[in-house]
């Protein structure tokens, strides 16, 4: 039995696995079950629930005891007794069956519409009567109040065959060229037919007049849908007195209220395939619509998908077992599928053991999607070198990837990566080592900064977790795991200084608060135990005890703070005395400052003036220099400003100029006496 899940809805496929031939002996069957896993897992709910080649239609009798199905080849009908879990009878027919209807509560009255324009009636013993209609039929419905059969097909007329009188009545003339499906409302017996032009015509059987016309083809085309050609009606079903679901050949399902010509909701299958069947599930307000590829269950009010199923083979018909969660399909394959969905309802009475079986499977969950298949993406296929298989039968497209046989996947992986087993072995060894490490005593790693604070927080967190488990409350976030306080346990700047004055004054209070909290927790636990065992205490007693304990706690931590204050004062006195001793022992030595070369020390006032001048703005400094004469601002002929500066001479330049000036004066003084002696010698007598 295969289990699949979509949107947390479990779907059990009861017909999965291989079927064994009837001619095998019991010994061979047991041997095959031991060897083959598929045969061992399969569940044969109804014996031989299959057709030779293809099944086309499947229905359940009104009493729920008989399941009837038609198929080929050769054309035949098979009736299964659900209470006996086996086949009741099989009848072969002359031509293929288009559709059939069970007129009685059991299998005793059945009508078949065949592809050769034949209408065949069967009773309990077998074939009863056979007649023909003028045109090829596609569908028919039975009107219980008047015992009329309404046939629609490749004609504009609706043929009526009265079973009470045994003759054809006047046909209904419609505006359609051809009709595909029809249905009769079970409450007020309104007859509706879906045409090839995409319209639904509603007729009143009492007056044989048309009472309504719906243009479904126009309503099915929305802004999001893309269609090719005109949509025709391919499925039709009434629900109660007012609701009607219509399926189109382009893959849309429209839900109508008969009082309005506009659909309540339009659901697109997005496959572009004709809708084969539409069913209503009243317990959960669901609509079950199916095309040849997928079965979708969706809410009829919101259109939200409930779940969906994609069988391996194309779907021809869907039948929902009444008042249960069982679903049966007729497929393009010999085996007819049976699905059990516990969410839709309980199992039928004749297979109530399915509820116990599914409960056991839920207790021991296994792989839920395709036991023998592996889901791979397109990238995985490129890595394995299997992209050439896309589009073949070896890959089944599903969502954003593909399902492939697990054996093929393992072979391709071994060829692509021959060392995969060694990697798997290393991983298993690593897992075993980690498991053994987990059994050892694990030490809690404390951070490098604020270790005591971290240890305290870990202890408090453990206590809070125990309390929250008892009270079933949510755990609060830890400071150690919070990114906002991460730096406090990593950066040394945030290290708590236990010798500081603030810490020593607050530490008694913090420690007392933690002790108080522990006492309170113990008191709460004791009170809870007392409430369960003993009667309640008189009022006022607990509050007095709490007040006395709180007052004792307050006195204790106040005394502790006072002691810490005294110790701090004593330490301050000791530090002052030490400082005085150090000052007395130290000798005052003169400090010398070095002056840069070329500069002359005048006074400390010059440096102060320079600092004040540098603090001033550029405008103030320019004004000051203009007053001193070092700056001259004048207007030019063009209209702009012209500024001339006189650079200040440095001390070295000034000293050099003064030295040059003294040198000139000395030379002048030296030249004057020499010239004076020469003038005197010229005026006197010559020297002999």
XYZ file of C-alpha atoms in Angstrom:
688
model
C 0.000 0.000 0.000
C 1.426 3.298 -1.085
C 0.934 6.483 0.910
C 1.207 9.965 -0.570
C 0.657 13.330 1.071
C -0.214 16.742 -0.322
C -1.185 19.734 1.844
C -0.897 17.397 4.870
C -3.715 15.199 3.472
C -2.740 11.521 3.433
C -3.953 9.432 0.485
C -3.735 5.628 0.714
C -3.645 3.763 -2.609
C -5.257 0.375 -1.934
C -4.711 -1.012 -5.434
C -0.939 -0.401 -5.589
C 1.298 -3.372 -6.277
C 1.282 -6.275 -8.662
C -1.650 -8.641 -9.065
C -1.051 -12.403 -9.049
C -2.568 -14.681 -11.716
C -5.411 -16.938 -10.617
C -3.808 -20.201 -11.823
C -0.873 -19.894 -9.379
C -0.866 -22.361 -6.498
C -0.866 -21.190 -2.870
C 2.720 -22.415 -2.394
C 3.973 -20.307 -5.304
C 2.015 -17.288 -4.085
C 3.642 -17.555 -0.649
C 7.083 -17.913 -2.248
C 6.504 -14.821 -4.358
C 5.369 -12.854 -1.315
C 8.625 -13.718 0.463
C 10.769 -12.653 -2.501
C 8.948 -9.609 -3.892
C 8.420 -6.567 -1.658
C 5.680 -5.137 -3.912
C 3.569 -8.281 -3.627
C 4.089 -8.395 0.137
C 2.979 -4.762 0.589
C -0.084 -4.883 -1.659
C -3.634 -4.965 -0.320
C -6.254 -6.706 -2.456
C -9.369 -5.048 -1.073
C -11.766 -6.563 -3.655
C -10.703 -9.723 -5.410
C -10.060 -9.333 -9.171
C -11.083 -5.679 -9.166
C -9.942 -5.118 -12.756
C -10.801 -5.347 -16.448
C -9.044 -7.304 -19.217
C -7.696 -4.173 -20.934
C -9.417 -0.849 -20.114
C -12.212 0.285 -17.773
C -14.410 3.174 -18.963
C -17.177 3.734 -16.366
C -17.681 2.821 -12.703
C -20.734 3.346 -10.446
C -22.048 2.287 -7.011
C -25.617 1.138 -6.376
C -27.804 3.209 -4.096
C -27.693 0.627 -1.299
C -23.870 0.705 -1.393
C -23.506 -3.068 -1.689
C -22.686 -3.403 -5.390
C -19.988 -1.773 -7.524
C -20.498 -2.020 -11.270
C -17.890 -1.268 -13.915
C -17.787 -1.526 -17.716
C -14.757 -1.917 -19.948
C -13.105 -3.762 -22.824
C -11.897 -5.979 -24.487
C -14.261 -7.745 -25.138
C -16.992 -5.292 -24.073
C -18.297 -6.451 -20.727
C -19.770 -5.480 -17.389
C -18.551 -6.705 -14.050
C -20.500 -6.497 -10.807
C -18.644 -6.726 -7.485
C -20.296 -7.524 -4.160
C -18.659 -5.194 -1.636
C -19.931 -7.173 1.363
C -18.280 -10.344 0.033
C -15.186 -8.478 -1.299
C -15.394 -10.434 -4.531
C -16.933 -10.445 -8.007
C -20.628 -11.375 -8.230
C -21.056 -11.783 -11.979
C -19.651 -10.831 -15.370
C -21.626 -10.283 -18.607
C -20.282 -9.697 -22.091
C -21.977 -7.273 -24.495
C -22.198 -6.894 -28.264
C -20.661 -3.394 -28.445
C -18.760 -0.982 -26.247
C -20.667 0.882 -23.549
C -20.691 4.701 -23.694
C -22.384 5.045 -20.284
C -24.817 3.207 -18.058
C -27.280 3.879 -15.238
C -28.434 1.725 -12.299
C -32.213 2.266 -12.044
C -32.882 0.134 -8.944
C -31.344 0.168 -5.474
C -29.332 -2.948 -6.305
C -28.074 -4.474 -9.558
C -31.487 -5.828 -10.716
C -32.277 -3.002 -13.230
C -29.509 -1.511 -15.385
C -29.626 0.465 -18.653
C -26.655 0.597 -21.064
C -26.114 3.158 -23.831
C -23.872 1.523 -26.421
C -21.795 3.087 -29.181
C -23.870 1.484 -31.957
C -26.994 3.576 -31.082
C -28.278 0.638 -29.040
C -30.005 0.936 -25.661
C -29.836 -2.329 -23.752
C -31.806 -3.223 -20.617
C -30.640 -5.826 -18.119
C -32.544 -7.360 -15.271
C -31.385 -9.531 -12.408
C -31.067 -12.666 -14.522
C -29.326 -10.964 -17.478
C -30.256 -9.398 -20.854
C -33.909 -8.234 -20.948
C -34.527 -5.922 -23.949
C -32.671 -3.982 -26.641
C -33.708 -0.985 -28.774
C -32.147 1.763 -30.885
C -32.275 5.557 -30.945
C -32.209 7.611 -34.185
C -28.770 9.219 -33.609
C -25.593 8.255 -31.812
C -26.003 8.893 -28.101
C -23.442 10.376 -25.725
C -25.281 10.531 -22.391
C -28.673 9.924 -20.814
C -30.546 10.569 -17.542
C -33.504 8.928 -15.847
C -36.498 11.007 -14.700
C -37.977 9.083 -11.767
C -41.425 10.772 -11.462
C -42.389 10.061 -15.097
C -40.151 6.987 -15.773
C -38.648 8.779 -18.811
C -35.155 8.300 -20.213
C -33.657 11.455 -21.783
C -31.001 10.744 -24.439
C -28.616 13.413 -25.788
C -26.045 12.967 -28.555
C -25.095 13.942 -32.091
C -28.382 15.702 -32.739
C -30.272 18.867 -31.861
C -33.094 16.751 -30.398
C -33.397 15.181 -26.946
C -35.028 11.755 -27.280
C -37.471 10.597 -24.611
C -38.186 6.933 -23.945
C -40.980 6.161 -21.464
C -40.333 2.892 -19.627
C -43.851 2.626 -18.231
C -45.544 2.768 -21.652
C -42.633 1.178 -23.511
C -42.521 3.728 -26.349
C -40.736 6.883 -27.494
C -42.408 10.227 -26.729
C -42.106 13.542 -28.549
C -38.505 14.719 -28.441
C -37.337 18.109 -27.156
C -36.095 20.466 -29.876
C -33.048 22.485 -28.765
C -30.992 25.280 -30.339
C -27.778 23.252 -30.096
C -26.246 21.332 -32.972
C -24.962 18.580 -30.646
C -25.181 17.764 -26.936
C -22.505 16.060 -24.857
C -23.832 15.582 -21.290
C -27.061 15.869 -19.313
C -28.276 15.598 -15.728
C -31.539 15.864 -13.738
C -31.750 17.734 -10.445
C -32.669 15.272 -7.642
C -34.762 17.892 -5.762
C -37.001 19.670 -8.305
C -36.142 17.429 -11.344
C -34.920 20.215 -13.626
C -33.362 18.741 -16.773
C -30.051 20.347 -17.896
C -27.930 19.529 -20.926
C -24.469 20.726 -22.013
C -24.019 21.568 -25.684
C -21.046 21.572 -28.040
C -21.346 25.385 -28.338
C -20.433 25.812 -24.660
C -23.988 26.493 -23.395
C -26.192 24.826 -20.802
C -29.943 24.582 -21.573
C -32.360 23.954 -18.713
C -35.778 22.373 -19.406
C -38.858 21.756 -17.259
C -40.023 18.133 -17.845
C -43.577 19.020 -16.784
C -44.162 21.637 -19.511
C -41.393 20.450 -21.888
C -40.264 24.069 -22.342
C -36.852 25.633 -21.977
C -36.654 27.731 -18.789
C -33.037 28.925 -18.870
C -29.841 29.270 -20.904
C -26.283 29.718 -19.582
C -23.370 30.780 -21.775
C -20.560 28.911 -19.973
C -18.039 29.298 -22.798
C -17.947 33.071 -22.357
C -17.793 32.855 -18.553
C -14.976 30.295 -18.558
C -12.585 32.606 -20.425
C -10.814 34.914 -17.936
C -7.723 37.100 -18.121
C -5.490 34.272 -16.825
C -6.758 31.468 -19.081
C -5.419 30.580 -22.499
C -7.685 28.431 -24.691
C -7.604 27.110 -28.215
C -10.998 27.077 -29.879
C -14.505 27.340 -28.459
C -14.956 25.472 -25.132
C -17.726 22.878 -25.121
C -19.440 21.307 -22.094
C -17.916 17.950 -21.116
C -19.260 17.388 -17.559
C -22.382 18.430 -15.641
C -23.542 17.740 -12.090
C -26.237 19.125 -9.723
C -25.785 19.597 -5.966
C -28.964 20.198 -4.003
C -31.644 22.468 -5.398
C -29.585 25.492 -6.420
C -25.941 24.549 -7.153
C -24.621 23.200 -10.431
C -21.055 22.443 -11.531
C -20.075 22.557 -15.206
C -16.866 21.200 -16.728
C -15.534 22.397 -20.089
C -13.425 20.761 -22.771
C -10.593 23.269 -22.138
C -10.076 22.282 -18.483
C -12.212 24.795 -16.523
C -14.816 24.013 -13.864
C -17.575 26.583 -13.258
C -19.799 26.603 -10.183
C -23.226 28.200 -10.664
C -26.097 29.266 -8.502
C -29.228 28.654 -10.620
C -30.562 32.072 -9.636
C -27.664 33.835 -11.384
C -26.245 33.679 -14.889
C -22.707 34.473 -13.639
C -20.550 31.716 -12.117
C -19.701 31.863 -8.414
C -16.188 30.595 -9.063
C -14.088 29.426 -12.030
C -11.407 26.797 -11.365
C -8.790 26.009 -14.020
C -6.929 22.663 -14.095
C -4.130 24.277 -16.163
C -3.731 21.161 -18.325
C -6.050 22.098 -21.194
C -7.689 18.643 -21.061
C -11.464 18.009 -21.023
C -13.071 17.590 -17.619
C -14.195 13.957 -17.338
C -16.093 13.992 -14.050
C -17.398 16.403 -11.392
C -18.477 15.225 -7.916
C -19.611 17.024 -4.726
C -18.365 16.170 -1.234
C -20.846 17.778 1.151
C -19.168 17.067 4.517
C -16.195 19.345 3.773
C -17.840 21.505 1.038
C -15.463 20.180 -1.598
C -15.719 19.699 -5.348
C -13.871 16.736 -6.870
C -13.074 17.431 -10.515
C -11.027 15.175 -12.769
C -9.542 15.270 -16.235
C -7.603 12.441 -17.858
C -4.422 13.360 -15.939
C -5.267 14.613 -12.437
C -7.981 14.556 -9.777
C -8.312 17.831 -7.866
C -10.245 18.466 -4.661
C -10.930 22.118 -3.906
C -13.166 24.218 -1.701
C -16.312 25.334 -3.489
C -16.444 28.669 -1.607
C -12.831 29.839 -1.970
C -11.418 27.657 -4.759
C -8.414 26.733 -2.574
C -6.836 23.369 -3.372
C -7.497 20.746 -0.689
C -5.459 17.952 -2.267
C -4.842 16.295 -5.627
C -3.945 12.891 -7.075
C -2.081 11.954 -10.241
C -2.588 8.260 -11.123
C -0.085 6.433 -13.255
C -2.548 5.946 -16.132
C -5.125 8.223 -17.769
C -8.459 8.586 -15.971
C -11.774 7.750 -17.642
C -14.212 8.096 -14.734
C -14.281 8.875 -10.993
C -16.772 7.507 -8.458
C -17.006 8.681 -4.829
C -18.406 6.039 -2.493
C -21.310 7.749 -0.642
C -20.748 8.949 2.946
C -17.133 7.757 3.136
C -13.565 8.677 2.245
C -13.220 6.062 -0.486
C -12.651 7.036 -4.113
C -12.597 4.699 -7.147
C -11.373 5.428 -10.662
C -11.701 3.767 -14.065
C -8.418 4.022 -15.976
C -6.726 3.297 -19.279
C -5.284 0.191 -17.613
C -6.585 -3.196 -16.518
C -6.537 -2.417 -12.787
C -9.134 -0.019 -11.359
C -7.713 2.194 -8.627
C -9.141 2.465 -5.115
C -8.057 5.356 -2.875
C -8.847 5.893 0.781
C -8.628 9.435 2.192
C -9.420 9.415 5.960
C -9.931 13.204 6.024
C -12.958 12.963 3.704
C -14.756 10.460 5.907
C -14.614 7.011 7.521
C -14.140 3.772 5.646
C -17.309 1.996 4.406
C -18.901 -0.631 6.653
C -17.678 -3.543 4.545
C -14.011 -2.487 4.968
C -13.990 -0.825 8.389
C -10.626 -2.470 9.108
C -9.022 0.248 6.956
C -9.393 2.761 9.803
C -7.348 0.588 12.161
C -4.788 -0.072 9.440
C -4.259 3.601 8.661
C -3.983 4.464 12.359
C -1.175 1.911 12.734
C 0.592 3.347 9.704
C 0.381 6.857 11.173
C 1.932 5.618 14.415
C 4.846 4.100 12.457
C 5.401 6.602 9.653
C 7.416 5.538 6.619
C 8.354 7.225 3.365
C 5.184 8.936 2.187
C 5.864 9.546 -1.513
C 6.707 6.761 -3.952
C 8.689 4.148 -2.022
C 10.581 2.903 -5.094
C 11.147 6.272 -6.761
C 13.672 9.052 -6.315
C 12.861 12.738 -6.838
C 15.539 14.546 -8.873
C 15.788 18.078 -10.229
C 17.096 19.112 -13.621
C 20.434 20.012 -12.046
C 20.721 16.501 -10.552
C 20.072 15.023 -13.983
C 22.859 17.179 -15.453
C 25.271 15.961 -12.760
C 24.308 12.346 -13.459
C 24.401 12.838 -17.240
C 20.759 11.758 -17.715
C 19.306 14.867 -19.366
C 18.646 12.846 -22.539
C 15.975 10.876 -20.623
C 13.716 13.943 -20.218
C 10.475 13.225 -22.061
C 10.886 9.452 -21.908
C 8.917 6.978 -19.815
C 11.848 6.598 -17.391
C 11.252 10.091 -15.956
C 7.903 11.255 -14.599
C 7.524 15.051 -14.407
C 6.405 16.289 -10.995
C 6.425 19.922 -9.764
C 9.956 21.366 -10.291
C 11.643 18.036 -11.055
C 11.151 14.409 -11.997
C 10.545 11.022 -10.361
C 12.793 8.204 -11.520
C 13.252 4.567 -10.545
C 15.494 4.268 -7.501
C 17.456 1.401 -9.100
C 18.252 3.490 -12.172
C 19.275 6.373 -9.910
C 21.703 4.183 -7.941
C 23.279 2.780 -11.116
C 23.743 6.252 -12.625
C 25.180 7.594 -9.371
C 27.679 4.734 -9.143
C 28.858 5.468 -12.672
C 29.036 9.242 -12.078
C 30.651 8.982 -8.628
C 32.357 5.604 -8.023
C 33.696 6.757 -4.614
C 30.227 7.451 -3.190
C 30.372 4.325 -0.993
C 33.574 5.509 0.693
C 31.984 8.900 1.381
C 28.918 7.162 2.793
C 31.157 4.971 4.986
C 33.050 8.012 6.319
C 29.773 9.762 7.104
C 28.479 6.733 9.007
C 31.716 6.494 11.022
C 31.481 10.204 11.840
C 27.884 9.766 13.016
C 28.877 6.839 15.248
C 31.706 8.864 16.807
C 29.343 11.766 17.474
C 26.863 9.397 19.132
C 29.568 8.077 21.472
C 30.661 11.636 22.265
C 27.097 12.563 23.146
C 27.061 9.808 25.804
C 30.033 11.369 27.607
C 29.770 14.028 30.287
C 29.595 17.281 28.389
C 31.088 20.388 29.958
C 29.416 23.699 29.358
C 31.752 26.044 27.498
C 31.900 29.410 29.208
C 32.913 32.604 27.397
C 36.318 34.205 27.980
C 34.814 37.444 29.342
C 32.427 37.571 32.349
C 32.585 33.845 33.113
C 30.880 34.195 36.519
C 28.001 36.176 35.023
C 27.564 33.594 32.246
C 27.547 30.725 34.768
C 24.950 32.556 36.838
C 22.749 33.103 33.753
C 23.009 29.409 32.797
C 21.919 28.336 36.280
C 19.012 30.777 36.274
C 17.978 29.589 32.797
C 17.906 25.975 33.977
C 15.715 26.907 36.953
C 13.324 28.877 34.748
C 13.047 25.966 32.281
C 12.011 23.628 35.081
C 9.343 26.085 36.225
C 8.031 26.646 32.692
C 7.802 22.895 32.083
C 5.678 22.467 35.183
C 3.430 25.405 34.315
C 3.505 24.657 30.536
C 4.656 28.154 29.634
C 6.844 29.366 26.767
C 10.603 29.605 27.386
C 12.005 33.142 27.456
C 15.056 33.973 25.267
C 18.501 33.700 26.922
C 20.964 36.599 27.178
C 23.801 34.316 26.118
C 22.075 33.531 22.800
C 20.892 37.082 22.152
C 22.992 38.924 19.548
C 22.357 42.277 21.239
C 24.343 41.197 24.335
C 26.935 39.139 22.447
C 29.689 41.754 22.847
C 29.339 41.693 26.630
C 30.884 38.188 26.673
C 33.518 38.834 23.968
C 34.948 42.342 24.459
C 37.271 42.689 27.521
C 36.130 46.316 27.944
C 32.827 44.969 29.295
C 34.497 42.882 32.001
C 32.731 43.351 35.353
C 35.151 44.836 37.899
C 34.299 43.129 41.185
C 36.635 45.409 43.147
C 34.874 48.605 42.050
C 32.772 50.595 44.509
C 29.559 50.236 42.498
C 29.831 46.428 42.282
C 30.619 46.003 45.960
C 27.634 48.131 46.967
C 25.225 46.381 44.557
C 26.480 42.817 45.061
C 24.780 42.287 48.470
C 21.461 43.418 46.995
C 21.808 41.187 43.882
C 22.786 38.137 45.892
C 19.891 38.680 48.310
C 17.454 39.074 45.404
C 18.626 35.773 43.879
C 18.273 34.049 47.275
C 14.823 35.604 47.655
C 13.839 34.336 44.215
C 14.956 30.806 45.073
C 12.992 30.906 48.320
C 9.935 32.167 46.475
C 10.154 29.331 43.949
C 10.407 26.787 46.737
C 7.430 28.376 48.505
C 5.354 28.223 45.333
C 6.181 24.547 44.830
C 5.302 23.772 48.461
C 2.032 25.712 48.178
C 1.048 23.805 45.023
C 1.742 20.507 46.775
C -0.255 21.596 49.824
C -3.224 22.677 47.712
C -3.406 19.223 46.151
C -3.149 17.352 49.475
C -4.483 19.611 52.243
C -7.204 22.208 52.601
C -6.568 25.923 52.178
C -5.050 27.890 55.103
C -6.925 30.805 56.715
C -6.592 34.174 55.070
C -3.844 36.562 56.219
C -1.448 33.875 57.430
C 0.606 33.550 54.264
C 0.845 37.310 53.826
C 2.186 37.743 57.394
C 4.827 35.109 56.774
C 5.853 36.736 53.526
C 6.056 40.197 55.110
C 8.182 38.911 57.991
C 10.538 37.116 55.578
C 10.794 40.164 53.326
C 11.548 42.441 56.289
C 14.309 40.038 57.472
C 15.781 40.006 53.978
C 15.740 43.802 53.803
C 17.498 44.118 57.170
C 20.137 41.615 56.100
C 21.136 43.301 52.854
C 21.044 46.800 54.463
C 23.560 45.658 57.069
C 25.694 44.120 54.329
C 25.731 47.422 52.404
C 26.746 49.325 55.548
C 29.650 46.932 56.114
C 30.815 47.433 52.541
C 30.657 51.215 52.940
C 32.828 51.060 56.118
C 35.373 48.894 54.323
C 35.507 51.353 51.421
C 36.129 54.291 53.774
C 38.938 52.431 55.521
C 40.550 51.571 52.180
C 40.369 55.243 51.107
C 42.140 56.335 54.344
C 44.908 53.806 53.792
C 45.381 55.034 50.201
C 45.626 58.684 51.360
C 48.291 57.837 53.949
C 50.315 55.987 51.343
C 50.115 58.967 48.975
C 51.347 61.355 51.713
C 54.307 59.091 52.462
C 55.213 58.960 48.786
C 55.022 62.782 48.525
C 57.285 63.239 51.529
C 59.864 60.801 50.203
C 60.023 62.282 46.739
C 62.419 65.293 46.176
C 61.425 68.141 43.905
C 63.825 68.429 40.984
C 63.937 71.354 38.522
C 62.578 70.633 35.054
C 64.465 71.874 32.016
C 62.912 72.714 28.641
C 64.834 72.762 25.375
C 64.368 75.681 22.927
C 64.626 75.096 19.184
C 67.555 76.459 17.260
C 67.164 80.025 15.915
C 64.573 80.952 18.549
C 65.081 83.228 21.533
C 63.119 82.813 24.727
C 61.497 86.066 25.740
C 58.606 85.242 28.053
C 55.647 82.938 28.480
C 53.376 85.780 27.433
C 54.460 85.539 23.768
C 53.364 81.917 23.542
C 50.038 82.807 25.157
C 49.563 85.632 22.602
C 50.318 83.258 19.744
C 47.754 80.756 21.010
C 45.110 83.489 21.306
C 45.934 84.731 17.814
C 45.617 81.237 16.340
C 42.159 80.832 17.891
C 40.894 83.948 16.093
C 39.226 83.777 12.681
C 40.969 84.693 9.430
C 39.022 87.981 9.160
C 40.051 89.099 12.639
C 43.689 88.242 11.939
C 43.645 90.204 8.663
C 42.229 93.255 10.429
C 44.918 93.027 13.087
C 47.669 92.738 10.485
C 46.213 95.723 8.578
C 46.461 97.830 11.741
C 50.057 96.754 12.285
C 50.922 97.665 8.674
C 51.876 94.191 7.483
C 48.819 94.046 5.187
C 47.621 96.547 2.589
C 44.277 96.105 0.746
C 43.484 98.376 -2.237
C 40.981 98.491 -5.134
C 42.165 97.997 -8.693
C 40.875 99.637 -11.858
C 39.063 96.503 -12.926
C 37.004 96.433 -9.720
C 38.698 93.614 -7.862
C 40.690 93.725 -4.636
C 44.450 93.692 -4.374
C 46.207 92.668 -1.160
C 49.928 93.091 -0.480
C 51.628 91.421 2.454
C 54.849 92.219 4.250
C 56.320 88.994 5.444
C 57.444 88.921 9.040
C 61.112 88.393 9.485
C 62.195 85.446 11.447
C 64.500 85.730 14.441
C 67.433 84.388 12.465
C 66.932 86.928 9.663
C 66.527 89.707 12.193
C 69.725 88.713 14.001
C 71.551 88.493 10.674
C 70.354 91.972 9.683
C 71.408 93.387 13.071
C 74.834 91.745 12.707
C 75.220 93.207 9.223
C 74.204 96.605 10.535
C 76.785 96.462 13.340
C 79.406 95.303 10.861
C 78.696 98.315 8.616
C 78.951 100.698 11.570
C 82.252 99.151 12.637
C 83.660 99.520 9.138
C 82.552 103.146 9.062
C 84.289 103.845 12.337
C 87.456 102.179 11.118
C 87.516 104.160 7.847
C 87.119 107.627 9.460
C 90.533 107.857 11.388
C 92.548 106.647 8.370
C 91.118 109.330 6.085
C 91.630 111.899 8.849
C 95.409 111.114 9.112
C 95.850 111.353 5.330
C 94.383 114.881 5.259
C 96.746 116.027 8.046
C 99.842 114.650 6.328
C 98.964 116.439 3.087
C 98.763 119.813 4.747
C 102.052 119.561 6.731
C 105.684 119.462 5.670
C 107.093 116.651 3.689
C 108.804 113.836 5.535
C 112.517 113.509 5.022
